[in-house]
XYZ file of C-alpha atoms in Angstrom:
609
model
C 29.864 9.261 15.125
C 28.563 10.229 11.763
C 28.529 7.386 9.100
C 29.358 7.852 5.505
C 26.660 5.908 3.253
C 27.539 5.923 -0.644
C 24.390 6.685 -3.131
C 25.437 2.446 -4.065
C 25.315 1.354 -0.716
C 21.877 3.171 0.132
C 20.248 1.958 -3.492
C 21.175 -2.096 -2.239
C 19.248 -1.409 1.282
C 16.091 0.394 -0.784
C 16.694 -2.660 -2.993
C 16.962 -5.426 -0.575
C 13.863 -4.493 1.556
C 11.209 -5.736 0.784
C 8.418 -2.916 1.123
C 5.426 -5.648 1.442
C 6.986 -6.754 4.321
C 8.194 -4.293 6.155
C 4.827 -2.138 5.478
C 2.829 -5.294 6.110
C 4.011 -5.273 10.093
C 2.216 -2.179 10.762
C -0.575 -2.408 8.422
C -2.720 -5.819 6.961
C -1.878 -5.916 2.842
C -4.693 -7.289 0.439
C -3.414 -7.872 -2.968
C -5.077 -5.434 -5.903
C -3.976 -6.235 -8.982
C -0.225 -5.516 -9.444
C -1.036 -3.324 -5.842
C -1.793 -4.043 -2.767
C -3.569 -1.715 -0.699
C -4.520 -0.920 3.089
C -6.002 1.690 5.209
C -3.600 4.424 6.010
C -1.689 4.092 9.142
C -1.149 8.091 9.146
C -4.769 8.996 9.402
C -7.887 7.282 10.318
C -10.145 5.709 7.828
C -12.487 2.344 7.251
C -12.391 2.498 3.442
C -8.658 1.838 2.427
C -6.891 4.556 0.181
C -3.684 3.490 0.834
C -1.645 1.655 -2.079
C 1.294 -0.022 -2.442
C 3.138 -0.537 -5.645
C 6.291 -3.104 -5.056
C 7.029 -2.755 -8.415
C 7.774 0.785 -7.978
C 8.939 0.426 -4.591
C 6.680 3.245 -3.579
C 3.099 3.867 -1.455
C 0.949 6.281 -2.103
C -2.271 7.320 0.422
C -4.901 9.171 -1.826
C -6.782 9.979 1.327
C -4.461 12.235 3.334
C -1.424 12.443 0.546
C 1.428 10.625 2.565
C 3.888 8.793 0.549
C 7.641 7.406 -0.420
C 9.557 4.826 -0.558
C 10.298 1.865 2.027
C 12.778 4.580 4.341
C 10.365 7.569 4.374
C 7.800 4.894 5.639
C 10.508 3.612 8.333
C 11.357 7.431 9.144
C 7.538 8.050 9.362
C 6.136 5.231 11.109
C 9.248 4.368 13.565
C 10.234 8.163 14.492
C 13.731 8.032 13.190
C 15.710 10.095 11.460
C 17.280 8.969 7.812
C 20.356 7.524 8.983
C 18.871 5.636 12.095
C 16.041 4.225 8.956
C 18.897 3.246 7.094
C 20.676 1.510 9.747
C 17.298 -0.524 10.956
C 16.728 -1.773 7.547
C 19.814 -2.478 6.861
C 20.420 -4.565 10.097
C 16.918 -5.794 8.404
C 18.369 -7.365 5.993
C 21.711 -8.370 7.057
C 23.337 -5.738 5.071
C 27.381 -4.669 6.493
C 27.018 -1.049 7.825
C 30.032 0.768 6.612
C 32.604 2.030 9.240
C 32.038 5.254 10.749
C 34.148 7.971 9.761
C 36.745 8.994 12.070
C 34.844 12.262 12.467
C 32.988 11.867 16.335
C 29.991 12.917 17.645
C 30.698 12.739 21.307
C 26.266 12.932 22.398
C 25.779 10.293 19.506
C 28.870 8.008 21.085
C 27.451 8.592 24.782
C 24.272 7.651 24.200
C 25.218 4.368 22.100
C 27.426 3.630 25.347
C 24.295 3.595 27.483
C 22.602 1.808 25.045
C 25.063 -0.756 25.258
C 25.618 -0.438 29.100
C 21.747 -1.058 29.740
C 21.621 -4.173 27.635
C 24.505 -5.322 29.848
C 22.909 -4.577 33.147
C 19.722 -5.954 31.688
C 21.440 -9.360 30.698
C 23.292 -9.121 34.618
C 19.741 -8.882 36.467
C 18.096 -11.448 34.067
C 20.869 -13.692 34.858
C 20.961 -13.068 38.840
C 16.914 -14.254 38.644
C 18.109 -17.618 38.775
C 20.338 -17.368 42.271
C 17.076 -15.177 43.861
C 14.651 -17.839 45.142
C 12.362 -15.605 46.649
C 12.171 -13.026 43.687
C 11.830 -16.213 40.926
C 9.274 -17.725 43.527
C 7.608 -14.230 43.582
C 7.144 -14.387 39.574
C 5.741 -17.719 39.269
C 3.354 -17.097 42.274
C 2.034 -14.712 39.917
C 1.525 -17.128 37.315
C 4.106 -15.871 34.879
C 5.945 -18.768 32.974
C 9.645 -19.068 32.313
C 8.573 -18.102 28.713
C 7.002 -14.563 29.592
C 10.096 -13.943 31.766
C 12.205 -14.297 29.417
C 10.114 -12.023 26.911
C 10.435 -8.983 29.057
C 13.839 -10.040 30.347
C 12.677 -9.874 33.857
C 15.532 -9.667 36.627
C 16.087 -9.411 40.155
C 19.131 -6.355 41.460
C 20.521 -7.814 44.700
C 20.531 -6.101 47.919
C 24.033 -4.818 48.040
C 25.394 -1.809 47.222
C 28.622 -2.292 44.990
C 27.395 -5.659 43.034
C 26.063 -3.992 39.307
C 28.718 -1.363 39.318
C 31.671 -3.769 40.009
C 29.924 -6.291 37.148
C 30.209 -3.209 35.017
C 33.311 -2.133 35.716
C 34.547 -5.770 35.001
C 33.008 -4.858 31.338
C 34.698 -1.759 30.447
C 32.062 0.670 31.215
C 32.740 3.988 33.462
C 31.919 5.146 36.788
C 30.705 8.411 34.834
C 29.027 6.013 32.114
C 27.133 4.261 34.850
C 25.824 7.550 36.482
C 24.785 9.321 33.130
C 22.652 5.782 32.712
C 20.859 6.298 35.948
C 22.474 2.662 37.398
C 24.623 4.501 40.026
C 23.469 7.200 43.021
C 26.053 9.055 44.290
C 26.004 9.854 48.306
C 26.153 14.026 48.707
C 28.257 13.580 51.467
C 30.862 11.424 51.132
C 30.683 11.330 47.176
C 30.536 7.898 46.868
C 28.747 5.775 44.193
C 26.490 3.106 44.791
C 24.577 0.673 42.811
C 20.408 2.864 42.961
C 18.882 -0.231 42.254
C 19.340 -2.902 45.642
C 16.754 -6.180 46.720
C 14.195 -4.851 43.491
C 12.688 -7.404 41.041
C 14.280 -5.440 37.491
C 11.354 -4.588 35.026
C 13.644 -3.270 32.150
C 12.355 -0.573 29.874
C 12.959 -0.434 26.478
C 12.351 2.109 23.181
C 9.881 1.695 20.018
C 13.248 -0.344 18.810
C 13.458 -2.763 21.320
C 17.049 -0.484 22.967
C 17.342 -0.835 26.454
C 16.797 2.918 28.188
C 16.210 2.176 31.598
C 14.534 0.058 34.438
C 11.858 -0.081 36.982
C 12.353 -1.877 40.364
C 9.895 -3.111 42.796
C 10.729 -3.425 46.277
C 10.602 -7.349 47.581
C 10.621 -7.398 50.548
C 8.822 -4.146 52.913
C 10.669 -0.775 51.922
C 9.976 2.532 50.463
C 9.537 3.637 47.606
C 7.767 0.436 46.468
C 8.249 1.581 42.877
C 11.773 2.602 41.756
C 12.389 3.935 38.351
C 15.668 5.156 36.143
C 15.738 9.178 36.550
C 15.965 10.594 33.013
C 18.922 9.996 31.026
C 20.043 10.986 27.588
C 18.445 8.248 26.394
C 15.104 7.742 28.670
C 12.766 10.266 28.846
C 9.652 8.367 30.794
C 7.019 11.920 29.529
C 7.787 10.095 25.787
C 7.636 6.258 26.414
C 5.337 3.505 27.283
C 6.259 0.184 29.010
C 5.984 -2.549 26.106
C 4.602 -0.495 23.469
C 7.572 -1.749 21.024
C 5.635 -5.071 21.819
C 1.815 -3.180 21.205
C 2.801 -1.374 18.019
C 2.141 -4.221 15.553
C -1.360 -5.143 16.303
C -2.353 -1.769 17.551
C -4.001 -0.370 14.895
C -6.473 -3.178 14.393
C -7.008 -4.429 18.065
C -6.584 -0.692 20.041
C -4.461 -0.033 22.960
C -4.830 -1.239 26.560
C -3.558 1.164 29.150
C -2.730 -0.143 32.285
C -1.050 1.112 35.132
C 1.531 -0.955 36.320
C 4.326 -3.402 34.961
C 2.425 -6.880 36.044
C -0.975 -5.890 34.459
C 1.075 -5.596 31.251
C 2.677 -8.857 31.392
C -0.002 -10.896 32.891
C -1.845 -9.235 29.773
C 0.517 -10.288 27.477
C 0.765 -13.620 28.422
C -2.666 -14.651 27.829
C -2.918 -13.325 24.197
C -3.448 -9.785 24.686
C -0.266 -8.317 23.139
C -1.454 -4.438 23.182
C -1.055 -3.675 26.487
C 1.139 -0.782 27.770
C 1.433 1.318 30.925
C 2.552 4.751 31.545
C 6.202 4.830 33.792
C 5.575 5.628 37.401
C 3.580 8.785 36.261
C 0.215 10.162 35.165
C -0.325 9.777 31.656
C 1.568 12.597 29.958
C 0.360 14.858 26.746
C 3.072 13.252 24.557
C 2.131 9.623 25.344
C -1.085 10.370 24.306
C 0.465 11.543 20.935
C 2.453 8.103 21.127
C -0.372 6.314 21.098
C -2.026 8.069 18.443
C 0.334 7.637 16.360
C -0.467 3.775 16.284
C -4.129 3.615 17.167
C -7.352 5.879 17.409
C -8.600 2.993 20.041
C -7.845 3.341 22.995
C -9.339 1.466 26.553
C -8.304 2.696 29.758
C -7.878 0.116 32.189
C -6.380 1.250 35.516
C -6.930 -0.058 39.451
C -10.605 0.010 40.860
C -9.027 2.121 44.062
C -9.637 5.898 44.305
C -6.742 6.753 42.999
C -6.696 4.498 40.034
C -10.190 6.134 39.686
C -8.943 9.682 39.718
C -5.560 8.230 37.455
C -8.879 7.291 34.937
C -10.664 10.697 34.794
C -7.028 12.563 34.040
C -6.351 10.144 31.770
C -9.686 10.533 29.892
C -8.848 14.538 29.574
C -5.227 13.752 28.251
C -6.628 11.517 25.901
C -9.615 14.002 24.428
C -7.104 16.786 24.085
C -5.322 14.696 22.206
C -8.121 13.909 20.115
C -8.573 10.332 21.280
C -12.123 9.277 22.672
C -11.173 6.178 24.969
C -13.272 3.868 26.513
C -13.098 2.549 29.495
C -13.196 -1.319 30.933
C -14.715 -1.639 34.523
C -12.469 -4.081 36.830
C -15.853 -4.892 39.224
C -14.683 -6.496 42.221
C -11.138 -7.513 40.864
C -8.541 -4.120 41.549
C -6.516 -4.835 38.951
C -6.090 -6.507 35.663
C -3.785 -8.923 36.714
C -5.861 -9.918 39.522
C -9.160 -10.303 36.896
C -6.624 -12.634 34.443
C -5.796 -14.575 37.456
C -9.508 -14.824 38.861
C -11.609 -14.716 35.958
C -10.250 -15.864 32.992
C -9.186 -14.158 29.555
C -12.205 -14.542 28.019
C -14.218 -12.792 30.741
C -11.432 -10.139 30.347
C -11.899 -10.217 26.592
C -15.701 -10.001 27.029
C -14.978 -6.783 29.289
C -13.357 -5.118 26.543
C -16.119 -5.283 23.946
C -18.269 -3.835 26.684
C -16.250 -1.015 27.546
C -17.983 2.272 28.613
C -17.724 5.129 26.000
C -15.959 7.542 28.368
C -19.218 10.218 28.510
C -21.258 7.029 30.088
C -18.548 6.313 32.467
C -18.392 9.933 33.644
C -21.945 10.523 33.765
C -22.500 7.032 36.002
C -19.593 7.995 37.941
C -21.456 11.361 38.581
C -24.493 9.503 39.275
C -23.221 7.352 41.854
C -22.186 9.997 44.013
C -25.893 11.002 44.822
C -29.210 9.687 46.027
C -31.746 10.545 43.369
C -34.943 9.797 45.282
C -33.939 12.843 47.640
C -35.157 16.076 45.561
C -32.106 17.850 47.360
C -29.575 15.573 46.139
C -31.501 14.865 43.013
C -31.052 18.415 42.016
C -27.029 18.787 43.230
C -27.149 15.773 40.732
C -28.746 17.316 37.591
C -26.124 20.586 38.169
C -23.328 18.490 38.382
C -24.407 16.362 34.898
C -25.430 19.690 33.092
C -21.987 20.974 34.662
C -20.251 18.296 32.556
C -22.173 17.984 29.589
C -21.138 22.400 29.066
C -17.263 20.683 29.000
C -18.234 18.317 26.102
C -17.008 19.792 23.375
C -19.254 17.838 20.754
C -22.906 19.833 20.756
C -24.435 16.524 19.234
C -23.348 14.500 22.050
C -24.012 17.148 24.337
C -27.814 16.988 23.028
C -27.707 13.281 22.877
C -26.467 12.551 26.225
C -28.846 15.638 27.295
C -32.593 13.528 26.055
C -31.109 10.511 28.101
C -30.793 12.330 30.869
C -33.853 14.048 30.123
C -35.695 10.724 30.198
C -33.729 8.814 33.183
C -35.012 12.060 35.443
C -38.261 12.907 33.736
C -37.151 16.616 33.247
C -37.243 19.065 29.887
C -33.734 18.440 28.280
C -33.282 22.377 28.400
C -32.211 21.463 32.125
C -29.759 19.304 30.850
C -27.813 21.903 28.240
C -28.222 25.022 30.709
C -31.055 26.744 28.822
C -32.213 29.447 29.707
C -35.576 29.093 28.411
C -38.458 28.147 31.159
C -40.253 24.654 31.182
C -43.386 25.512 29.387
C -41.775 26.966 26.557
C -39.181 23.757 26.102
C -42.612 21.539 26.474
C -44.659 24.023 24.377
C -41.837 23.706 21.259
C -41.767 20.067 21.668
C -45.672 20.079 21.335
C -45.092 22.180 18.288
C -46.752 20.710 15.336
C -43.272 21.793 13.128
C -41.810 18.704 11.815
C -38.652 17.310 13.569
C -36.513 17.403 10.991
C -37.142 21.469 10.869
C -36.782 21.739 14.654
C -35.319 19.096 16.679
C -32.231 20.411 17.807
C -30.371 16.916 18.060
C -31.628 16.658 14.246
C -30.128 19.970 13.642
C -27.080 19.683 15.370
C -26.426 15.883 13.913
C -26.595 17.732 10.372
C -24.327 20.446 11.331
C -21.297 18.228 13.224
C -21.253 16.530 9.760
C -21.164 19.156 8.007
C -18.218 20.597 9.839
C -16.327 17.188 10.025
C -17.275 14.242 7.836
C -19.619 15.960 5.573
C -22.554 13.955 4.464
C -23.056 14.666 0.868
C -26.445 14.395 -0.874
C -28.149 11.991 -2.975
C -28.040 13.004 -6.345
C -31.405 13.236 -8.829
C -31.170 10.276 -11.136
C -31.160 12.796 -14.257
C -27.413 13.300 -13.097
C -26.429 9.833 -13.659
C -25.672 10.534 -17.265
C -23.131 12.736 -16.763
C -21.106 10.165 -14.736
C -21.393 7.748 -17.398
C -20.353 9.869 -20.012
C -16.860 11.039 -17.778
C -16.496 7.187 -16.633
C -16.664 5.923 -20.361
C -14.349 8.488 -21.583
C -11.688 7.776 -18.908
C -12.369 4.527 -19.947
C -11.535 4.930 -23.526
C -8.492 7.159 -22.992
C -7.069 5.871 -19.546
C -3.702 7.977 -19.706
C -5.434 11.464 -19.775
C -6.890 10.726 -16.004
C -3.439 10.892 -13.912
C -3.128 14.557 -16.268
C -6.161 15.719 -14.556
C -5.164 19.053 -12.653
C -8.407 18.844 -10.842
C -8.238 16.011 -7.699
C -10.994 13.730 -8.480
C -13.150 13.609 -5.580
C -14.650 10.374 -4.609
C -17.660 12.195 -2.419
C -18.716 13.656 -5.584
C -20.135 10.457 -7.258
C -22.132 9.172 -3.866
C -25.598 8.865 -5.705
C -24.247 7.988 -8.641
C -24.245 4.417 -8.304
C -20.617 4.045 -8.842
C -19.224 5.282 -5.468
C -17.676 1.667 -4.539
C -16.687 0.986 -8.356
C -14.701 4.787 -8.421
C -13.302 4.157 -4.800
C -11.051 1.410 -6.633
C -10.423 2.769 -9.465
C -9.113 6.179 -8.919
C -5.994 5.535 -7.145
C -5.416 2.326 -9.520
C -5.299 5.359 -12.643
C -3.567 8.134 -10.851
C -1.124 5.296 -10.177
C -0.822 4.232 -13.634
C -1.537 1.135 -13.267
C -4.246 0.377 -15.825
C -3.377 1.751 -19.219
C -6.713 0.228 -21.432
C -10.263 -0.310 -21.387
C -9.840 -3.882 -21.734
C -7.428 -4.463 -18.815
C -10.229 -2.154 -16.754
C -12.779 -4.031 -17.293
C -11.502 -7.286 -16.900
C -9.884 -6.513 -13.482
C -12.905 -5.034 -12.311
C -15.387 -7.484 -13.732
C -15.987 -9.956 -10.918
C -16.250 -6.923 -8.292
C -18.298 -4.457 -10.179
C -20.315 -6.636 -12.560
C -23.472 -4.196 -11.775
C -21.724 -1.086 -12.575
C -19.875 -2.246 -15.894
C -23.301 -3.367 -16.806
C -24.590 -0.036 -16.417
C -21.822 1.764 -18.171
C -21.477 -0.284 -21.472
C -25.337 -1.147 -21.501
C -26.153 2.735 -21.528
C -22.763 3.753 -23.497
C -23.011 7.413 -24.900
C -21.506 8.030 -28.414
C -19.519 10.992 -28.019
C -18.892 13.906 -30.867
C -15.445 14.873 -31.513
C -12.249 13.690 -29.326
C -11.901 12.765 -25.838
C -9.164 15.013 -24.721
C -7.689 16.394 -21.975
C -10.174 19.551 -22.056
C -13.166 17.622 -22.243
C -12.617 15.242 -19.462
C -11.587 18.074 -17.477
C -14.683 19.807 -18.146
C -16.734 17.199 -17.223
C -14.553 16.581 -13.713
C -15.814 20.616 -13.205
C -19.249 20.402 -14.148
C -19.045 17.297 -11.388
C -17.947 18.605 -8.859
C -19.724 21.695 -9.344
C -22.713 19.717 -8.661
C -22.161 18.649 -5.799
C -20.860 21.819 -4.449
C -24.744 22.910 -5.443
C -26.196 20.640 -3.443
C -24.190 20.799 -0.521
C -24.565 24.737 -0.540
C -28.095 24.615 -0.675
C -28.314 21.774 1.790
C -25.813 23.975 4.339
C -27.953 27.236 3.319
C -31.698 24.963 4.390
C -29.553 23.859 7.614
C -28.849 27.634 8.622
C -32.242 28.460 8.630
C -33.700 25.914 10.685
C -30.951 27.068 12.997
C -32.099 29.966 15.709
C -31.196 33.096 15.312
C -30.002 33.031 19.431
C -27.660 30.100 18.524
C -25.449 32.758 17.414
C -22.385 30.508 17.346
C -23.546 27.629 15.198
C -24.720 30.299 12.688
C -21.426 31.467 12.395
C -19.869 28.519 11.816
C -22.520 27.142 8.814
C -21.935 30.405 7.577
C -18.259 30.361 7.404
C -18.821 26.794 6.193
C -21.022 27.900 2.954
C -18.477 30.993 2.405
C -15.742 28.047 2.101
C -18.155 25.971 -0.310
C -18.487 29.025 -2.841
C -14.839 29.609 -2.683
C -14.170 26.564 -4.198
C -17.108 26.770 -6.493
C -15.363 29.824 -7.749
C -11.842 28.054 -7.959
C -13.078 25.463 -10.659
C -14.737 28.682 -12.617
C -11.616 30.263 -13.015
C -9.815 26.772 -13.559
């Protein structure tokens, strides 16, 4: 059905939710000011640019633009669409939800129905626990208390074949209702229904909004399959969820993801303290929960069963999660074969220990690789080196390709050229390594360290000192006319003033001013006086009388002239780079060059500004 909501009605659920909070359970507030401010949750960053104005009922990331109010940051962070925001913050708050109009959307009324009908077979199973000995017995052998059960509304589906559906039935719900939810099977011969789920402890399955969508059963007792899971349903789509991620979610972004494989290793992780545990359903991790996850966390530790299988599950996972643009690690069970079995052994602060010791996933593939041959046999030594150069050509990343290359180099005493598939012979790679040239000229991890940065976080230079002036002057005149900064058309660029000495001190107060939050010297300078007592020292100790009026003009002049500067420098540091570069490395030519073409574009952007 399709809901009405008046312009009066959707102004008192803006009103009555409190942004603070509701942006505070996905990312940790620190008061600033009037502000508070965060790092984004929408892209990744250590120095927050992410600001929060309550007072405006609005945030604001000057890092990668994202902003609105408190429903574009439900719609955003929780996947819904404007209505379902609505609905969640109004439920929120306690606020009525007008009637539906009598106007029906037949897929939206189906799908609430199974909504509603899994919550009811959820609350059946959970209650049929108590009258299963063996399946409660089977829980609390595995050390779960009556307090986790309850959590993750654990169950047990009888072994009988009419029980759920006749409970259902009891309730209202459909034959057809209970088929479309993936509770009933239906025999191709005689056409009969019957309840798919018989003598399986109930693992129910639920959305980023805590709605039921479907179940996983494990067998008790000996029977096949062992693992039993709802088929796909309006509503559950297993390629696009993760078991207990709408439990994960909230500490996520500061603690990482644990992936797991199976329902127990999830709960036994839970239980002990570690609430960001989640596991794929009953299928290799999929392209779009890899996109799940990174929509919560950039951290991510693979964790599946020491078996072969879990071992291959781990090296498919690892590609998933690179294409994706996630770089896992990886914890190493030892001797236990799963984490439930480590929790249960070892402790959760061995487990905890395990996780800050987690193998950057190139080390785990290259000691997997390693382990598969004898080194002191020159035969097997070499199939050994092929195989490691073999997956060092699939890393992406040429600087840890030529990192990971002069370990390997070292471990097996051979030229690194081995290592990156050279073609060069041995006594040239040893004669340019003799080479008197200084390293910073010719190492190639040197070289290629400069050039990754350049092409993704781009290091800027270190300005002269002579230069300094010329941030003072356009820092003293914002701070005598305050209002003419948020008129800038030019984006002030943060990067521009590293060297300056007021990097950290501009960090702060850029967003503050383009958020019009500051509107005088005074009120700048006491707000930033315990914080920056170095920097206001060196701006009103070395304060430049200026001729004429700070205007617009002038302070926009000065924002060209500095970032013109630093588009200098970082030209002419890109232009040294490129030739230092060989001429055979053809491809990372290109792409400094296309970098230096991109630099003088928007050199000549500010000319013409």
């Amino acid at each position: 059905m399709k809901t009405r909501f008046t312009d009066e009605w959707i102004e008192e659920v803006r009103s009555a939710s409190d942004l603070i909070d509701v942006i505070g359970e996905t990312v940790p507030l620190k008061k600033a000011g009037a502000n508070y401010k965060g790092c984004c949750p929408f892209h990744h960053e250590k120095t927050p640019s992410f600001m929060v104005s309550p007072e405006k009922g609005i945030y604001k990331c000057f890092g990668c633009g994202e902003g609105g109010d408190v429903i574009a940051f439900v719609m955003k962070t929780q996947n819904m669409n404007f209505v379902e925001a609505l609905e969640y913050l109004a439920n929120r708050v306690n606020i009525e939800i007008p009637e539906q109009s009598d106007e029906i959307d037949p897929d939206q009324q189906l799908k609430k129905r199974l909504y509603e009908l899994n919550r009811e077979a959820a609350i059946y199973f959970y209650l049929n626990l108590k009258n299963a000995r063996k399946a409660y017995a089977y829980f609390r052998k595995r050390s779960l208390s009556i307090e986790t059960i309850q959590k993750f509304g654990l169950g047990y589906a009888s072994d009988e074949w009419q029980v759920l559906k006749e409970a259902m039935l009891e309730k209202g719900y459909t034959e057809a209702e209970m088929l479309e939810a993936g509770l009933l099977s239906k025999s191709e011969k005689k056409g009969r229904t019957y309840d798919r789920f018989r003598g399986r402890m109930m693992f129910p399955i639920q959305d980023l909004r805590g709605r039921m969508i479907g179940f996983g059963g494990r067998v008790l007792d000996q029977g096949e399959p062992k693992y039993l899971n709802s088929p796909e349903t309006k509503i559950f789509n297993k390629r696009f969820n993760l078991y207990a991620l709408h439990l994960a979610k909230k500490d996520a972004r500061h603690q990482g993801l644990i992936l797991v494989e199976g329902y127990m290793d999830v709960i036994a992780l839970h239980q002990v303290g570690l609430t960001t545990a989640v596991a794929s359903l009953g299928t290799a991790l999929t392209k779009e929960q890899a996109h799940l996850i990174k929509r919560y966390t950039d951290q991510v530790y693979i964790c599946y069963d020491s078996d072969s299988a879990g071992q291959k599950a781990t090296e498919r996972a690892i590609q998933v999660l690179l294409d994706a643009q996630l770089e896992p690690r990886i914890i190493l069970l030892g001797t236990a074969k799963d984490p439930d079995e480590w929790i249960q052994r070892d402790g959760v602060e061995s487990f905890q220990q395990a996780i800050k010791t987690a193998s950057y996933y190139v080390d785990y593939q290259l000691t997997r690789i390693r382990s598969k041959f004898t080194v002191k046999d020159d035969e097997q030594r070499v199939l050994c080196i092929r195989e490691l150069t073999q997956y060092l050509k699939g890393l992406k990343d040429r600087t840890t390709r030529e990192i990971y290359a002069e370990h390997l180099a070292r471990d097996f005493q051979v030229p690194k050229g081995l290592f990156l598939g050279r073609d060069e012979d041995v006594s040239r790679v040893k004669q340019r390594e003799r080479s008197p040239v200084s390293q910073r000229e010719r190492s190639p991890v040197r070289n290629q360290e400069n050039s990754s940065k350049s092409l993704t976080h781009r290091e800027p230079l270190v300005l002269k000192s002579n230069s300094r002036s010329l941030f003072q002057e356009f820092l003293m005149m914002v701070h005598d006319q305050p209002e003419l900064f948020g008129k800038l058309k030019i984006q002030p660029m943060v990067v521009a003033f590293i060297g300056s000495g007021f990097e950290e001190y501009v960090s702060e107060l850029f967003p503050f001013l383009s958020e019009g939050n500051i509107h005088d010297k005074e009120e700048i300078s006491h707000y930033f006086k315990e914080r920056f007592e170095k920097e206001r020292e060196m701006l009103y100790n070395s304060r430049t009388e200026f001729s004429g009026e700070v205007s617009l003009k002038v302070l926009t002049d000065y924002m060209k002239k500095i970032h013109l500067q630093y588009y200098r420098g970082l030209k002419k540091d890109r232009e040294g780079l490129l030739q230092s570069i060989p001429l055979r490395d053809d491809e990372m030519r290109k792409m400094i060059i296309l970098e230096i073409q991109e630099i003088m574009r928007k050199m000549n952007d500010l000319g013409t500004m």
